[in-house]
Tab-separated table of C-alpha atoms and ligand atoms in Angstrom:
chain	number	residue	atom	x	y	z
Y	82	UNK	CA	-27.846	10.849	-7.728
Y	83	UNK	CA	-25.838	8.559	-5.328
Y	84	UNK	CA	-22.230	9.068	-4.909
Y	85	UNK	CA	-20.421	6.135	-6.048
Y	86	UNK	CA	-17.079	6.994	-4.478
Y	87	UNK	CA	-16.061	5.323	-1.414
Y	88	UNK	CA	-14.386	7.499	1.264
Y	89	UNK	CA	-10.767	6.633	1.542
Y	90	UNK	CA	-11.279	6.013	5.457
Y	91	UNK	CA	-13.937	3.424	4.672
Y	92	UNK	CA	-11.348	1.290	2.674
Y	93	UNK	CA	-9.115	0.884	5.814
Y	94	UNK	CA	-8.399	-2.538	7.101
Y	95	UNK	CA	-6.062	-3.770	9.961
Y	96	UNK	CA	-4.499	-7.019	10.746
Y	97	UNK	CA	-2.212	-7.885	13.867
Y	98	UNK	CA	0.412	-10.608	14.295
Y	99	UNK	CA	2.401	-11.594	17.260
Y	100	UNK	CA	6.271	-11.866	16.546
Y	101	UNK	CA	7.030	-15.646	17.356
Y	102	UNK	CA	10.390	-17.263	17.526
Y	103	UNK	CA	9.947	-18.607	13.953
Y	104	UNK	CA	9.497	-15.030	12.546
Y	105	UNK	CA	12.818	-13.775	13.551
Y	106	UNK	CA	16.322	-13.640	12.262
Y	107	UNK	CA	19.580	-14.169	14.027
Y	108	UNK	CA	19.340	-11.021	16.008
Y	109	UNK	CA	16.016	-12.188	17.440
Y	110	UNK	CA	14.143	-9.487	15.667
Y	111	UNK	CA	11.529	-9.762	13.044
Y	112	UNK	CA	12.872	-10.957	9.742
Y	113	UNK	CA	12.299	-8.347	6.960
Y	114	UNK	CA	10.917	-10.753	4.532
Y	115	UNK	CA	8.285	-11.923	6.934
Y	116	UNK	CA	7.119	-8.373	7.700
Y	117	UNK	CA	6.928	-7.767	3.735
Y	118	UNK	CA	4.666	-10.832	3.459
Y	119	UNK	CA	2.396	-9.447	6.225
Y	120	UNK	CA	2.287	-5.833	4.472
Y	121	UNK	CA	1.532	-7.695	1.091
Y	122	UNK	CA	-1.228	-9.546	2.737
Y	123	UNK	CA	-2.853	-6.615	4.416
Y	124	UNK	CA	-2.697	-4.823	1.066
Y	125	UNK	CA	-4.211	-7.907	-0.614
Y	126	UNK	CA	-7.156	-8.014	1.906
Y	127	UNK	CA	-7.724	-4.242	1.600
Y	128	UNK	CA	-7.835	-4.490	-2.263
Y	129	UNK	CA	-10.093	-7.707	-2.111
Y	130	UNK	CA	-12.469	-6.463	0.500
Y	131	UNK	CA	-13.117	-3.110	-1.196
Y	132	UNK	CA	-13.296	-4.173	-4.932
Y	133	UNK	CA	-14.761	-7.738	-4.475
Y	134	UNK	CA	-12.589	-8.586	-7.307
Y	135	UNK	CA	-9.426	-10.594	-7.736
Y	136	UNK	CA	-6.619	-8.264	-7.230
Y	137	UNK	CA	-2.797	-8.942	-7.545
Y	138	UNK	CA	0.405	-7.084	-6.504
Y	139	UNK	CA	1.800	-4.944	-9.443
Y	140	UNK	CA	4.499	-3.216	-7.310
Y	141	UNK	CA	5.540	-1.923	-3.955
Y	142	UNK	CA	7.968	1.005	-3.231
Y	143	UNK	CA	9.660	2.648	-0.409
Y	144	UNK	CA	9.825	-0.109	2.271
Y	145	UNK	CA	12.340	0.991	4.651
Y	146	UNK	CA	13.027	-0.561	8.229
Y	147	UNK	CA	13.151	2.328	10.561
Y	148	UNK	CA	13.577	0.378	13.797
Y	149	UNK	CA	13.766	-3.304	14.823
Y	150	UNK	CA	10.681	-5.201	15.920
Y	151	UNK	CA	11.286	-7.641	18.699
Y	152	UNK	CA	10.268	-11.260	19.427
Y	153	UNK	CA	7.036	-11.064	21.538
Y	154	UNK	CA	5.882	-7.458	19.861
Y	155	UNK	CA	2.446	-7.172	18.415
Y	156	UNK	CA	2.687	-5.856	14.958
Y	157	UNK	CA	-0.465	-4.020	13.382
Y	158	UNK	CA	-0.637	-3.268	9.853
Y	159	UNK	CA	-2.962	-0.588	8.547
Y	160	UNK	CA	-3.848	-0.346	4.951
Y	161	UNK	CA	-6.047	1.983	2.972
Y	162	UNK	CA	-6.606	2.933	-0.628
Y	163	UNK	CA	-5.233	6.267	-1.292
Y	164	UNK	CA	-6.322	6.530	-5.143
Y	165	UNK	CA	-7.668	4.356	-7.740
Y	166	UNK	CA	-6.642	4.919	-11.488
Y	167	UNK	CA	-8.283	2.482	-14.029
Y	168	UNK	CA	-7.510	-1.006	-13.045
Y	169	UNK	CA	-4.711	-0.049	-10.594
Y	170	UNK	CA	-4.944	1.222	-7.103
Y	171	UNK	CA	-2.462	2.681	-4.682
Y	172	UNK	CA	-2.616	1.286	-1.248
Y	173	UNK	CA	-0.906	3.020	1.819
Y	174	UNK	CA	0.481	0.632	4.429
Y	175	UNK	CA	1.631	1.655	7.833
Y	176	UNK	CA	3.195	-0.673	10.183
Y	177	UNK	CA	2.987	-0.350	13.993
Y	178	UNK	CA	5.015	-2.369	16.435
Y	179	UNK	CA	3.886	-2.517	20.008
Y	180	UNK	CA	6.644	-3.424	22.437
Y	181	UNK	CA	5.470	-6.219	24.715
Y	182	UNK	CA	7.378	-4.891	27.842
Y	183	UNK	CA	6.837	-1.115	27.787
Y	184	UNK	CA	3.380	-1.280	25.884
Y	185	UNK	CA	4.391	1.424	23.560
Y	186	UNK	CA	3.720	1.536	19.858
Y	187	UNK	CA	6.161	2.846	17.293
Y	188	UNK	CA	5.384	3.321	13.777
Y	189	UNK	CA	8.006	0.902	12.288
Y	190	UNK	CA	7.670	1.575	8.545
Y	191	UNK	CA	5.416	2.398	5.750
Y	192	UNK	CA	5.043	1.684	2.073
Y	193	UNK	CA	2.752	2.067	-1.100
Y	194	UNK	CA	1.639	-1.060	-2.761
Y	195	UNK	CA	-0.080	-1.054	-6.204
Y	196	UNK	CA	-2.754	-3.705	-6.730
Y	197	UNK	CA	-4.324	-4.255	-10.078
Y	198	UNK	CA	-7.787	-5.852	-10.267
Y	199	UNK	CA	-8.649	-8.578	-12.762
Y	200	UNK	CA	-11.565	-9.714	-14.683
Y	201	UNK	CA	-12.784	-13.442	-14.867
Y	202	UNK	CA	-10.303	-13.822	-17.789
Y	203	UNK	CA	-7.289	-12.369	-15.971
Y	204	UNK	CA	-7.542	-8.860	-17.685
Y	205	UNK	CA	-6.867	-5.800	-15.716
Y	206	UNK	CA	-10.472	-4.132	-15.202
Y	207	UNK	CA	-11.678	-0.838	-13.628
Y	208	UNK	CA	-13.125	-1.355	-10.158
Y	209	UNK	CA	-14.082	1.359	-7.761
Y	210	UNK	CA	-13.541	4.890	-7.028
Y	211	UNK	CA	-12.376	6.391	-3.721
Y	212	UNK	CA	-12.468	9.937	-2.491
Y	213	UNK	CA	-10.223	11.515	0.190
Y	214	UNK	CA	-11.743	13.502	3.062
Y	215	UNK	CA	-9.085	14.349	5.512
Y	216	UNK	CA	-6.027	16.634	4.940
Y	217	UNK	CA	-3.677	13.581	4.963
Y	218	UNK	CA	-5.917	11.546	2.593
Y	219	UNK	CA	-5.881	14.666	0.304
Y	220	UNK	CA	-2.259	14.874	0.354
Y	221	UNK	CA	-1.738	11.187	-0.318
Y	222	UNK	CA	-4.332	11.273	-3.196
Y	223	UNK	CA	-2.569	14.280	-4.868
Y	224	UNK	CA	0.748	12.699	-4.462
Y	225	UNK	CA	-0.383	9.249	-5.761
Y	226	UNK	CA	-0.355	10.690	-9.414
Y	227	UNK	CA	3.329	11.600	-8.968
Y	228	UNK	CA	4.151	8.287	-7.284
Y	229	UNK	CA	2.371	6.422	-10.180
Y	230	UNK	CA	4.355	8.143	-12.861
Y	231	UNK	CA	7.615	7.591	-11.138
Y	232	UNK	CA	7.146	3.896	-10.531
Y	233	UNK	CA	5.950	3.505	-14.121
Y	234	UNK	CA	9.090	5.106	-15.422
Y	235	UNK	CA	11.163	2.971	-13.137
Y	236	UNK	CA	9.421	-0.161	-14.458
Y	237	UNK	CA	10.090	0.870	-18.128
Y	238	UNK	CA	6.430	1.452	-18.739
Y	239	UNK	CA	6.335	5.327	-19.150
Y	240	UNK	CA	8.575	7.492	-20.871
Y	241	UNK	CA	10.004	10.315	-18.581
Y	242	UNK	CA	8.843	12.879	-21.258
Y	243	UNK	CA	5.277	11.764	-20.749
Y	244	UNK	CA	5.222	12.188	-17.008
Y	245	UNK	CA	3.686	15.394	-16.867
Y	246	UNK	CA	3.529	15.545	-13.026
Y	247	UNK	CA	7.311	15.082	-12.831
Y	248	UNK	CA	8.476	17.443	-15.530
Y	249	UNK	CA	10.378	19.519	-12.899
Y	250	UNK	CA	12.303	16.713	-11.792
Y	251	UNK	CA	13.235	15.191	-15.361
Y	252	UNK	CA	13.632	18.295	-17.493
L	565	COA	C1	0.258	-6.294	-13.034
L	565	COA	C2	0.097	-6.824	-14.300
L	565	COA	C3	-1.406	-7.310	-14.498
L	565	COA	C4	0.114	-5.624	-15.339
L	565	COA	O1	-0.167	-6.172	-16.671
L	565	COA	P1	0.102	-5.349	-18.012
L	565	COA	O2	0.132	-6.052	-19.231
L	565	COA	O3	1.262	-4.530	-17.743
L	565	COA	O4	-1.275	-4.472	-18.048
L	565	COA	P2	-1.424	-2.972	-18.423
L	565	COA	O5	-0.387	-2.436	-19.171
L	565	COA	O6	-2.817	-2.829	-18.975
L	565	COA	O7	-1.501	-2.341	-16.944
L	565	COA	C5	-2.571	-2.566	-16.171
L	565	COA	C6	-2.377	-1.648	-14.872
L	565	COA	O8	-1.166	-2.069	-14.185
L	565	COA	C7	-0.392	-0.893	-13.721
L	565	COA	N1	0.947	-1.290	-13.838
L	565	COA	C8	1.534	-2.178	-14.569
L	565	COA	N2	2.941	-2.407	-14.197
L	565	COA	C9	3.001	-1.504	-13.071
L	565	COA	C10	4.147	-1.526	-12.046
L	565	COA	N3	5.226	-2.088	-12.390
L	565	COA	N4	3.746	-0.672	-11.014
L	565	COA	C11	2.547	-0.095	-10.829
L	565	COA	N5	1.653	-0.316	-11.636
L	565	COA	C12	1.842	-1.180	-12.666
L	565	COA	C13	-0.552	0.084	-15.000
L	565	COA	O9	-0.402	1.382	-14.781
L	565	COA	C14	-2.205	-0.227	-15.241
L	565	COA	O10	-2.645	0.472	-14.413
L	565	COA	P3	-4.295	1.462	-14.820
L	565	COA	O11	-5.062	0.493	-15.508
L	565	COA	O12	-4.700	1.860	-13.548
L	565	COA	O13	-3.738	2.429	-15.611
L	565	COA	C15	1.085	-7.756	-14.903
L	565	COA	O14	2.201	-7.350	-14.888
L	565	COA	C16	1.073	-9.015	-14.003
L	565	COA	O15	0.221	-10.056	-14.177
L	565	COA	N6	2.052	-9.068	-13.073
L	565	COA	C17	2.281	-10.266	-12.208
L	565	COA	C18	1.589	-9.865	-10.936
L	565	COA	C19	1.738	-10.871	-9.784
L	565	COA	O16	1.788	-12.211	-10.181
L	565	COA	N7	1.858	-10.659	-8.465
L	565	COA	C20	2.127	-11.406	-7.621
L	565	COA	C21	3.395	-11.402	-7.061
L	565	COA	S1	4.158	-12.771	-7.465
């Protein structure tokens, strides 16, 4: 029988942007809100291209800005699906900034976005399955369950005592 699971690596998409003056803050570095917009956009493209359905942002966690990105830098955002639950999926985002002068890339930040696929009536609906292959993908796949439970607790959608993956933290 044909395996319907899509390898995580096949869900990967990338987008690139050049940091222009209208993308910057008063310090001439990339405005954080603009980067968050690009990250959300990359996650949205990843969800749409892979599920072929309407998908919306349900949450995003752990955005930290490790180092500034400068005017003229090229920002590349990689996104792939780490795990699909029912209607929701976790998308891992990695942001690389290539310095225009020294041509060196740094990982500026990363984050996890959760997208939910919707049917024609706007109701959450199951979409695809993904399967991890590499060690990194397997680690992300396993951790996705813990991260899901944590974010649902923080959103008030799960009781801590129901979070079996997090028992050691909450009990
Ligand atoms: C996301 C949304 C569809 C969830 O609706 P809901 O009534 O909570 O639906 P459900 O309880 O059936 O949950 C649907 C899925 O969303 C997930 N979910 C809901 N809230 C979540 C949150 N805060 N973080 C992560 N996942 C969440 C649930 O775990 C569930 O996943 P599963 O099907 O894989 O188990 C709804 O809150 C919504 O439409 N939000 C607005 C989204 C939006 O407009 N985004 C654009 C940004 S402005």
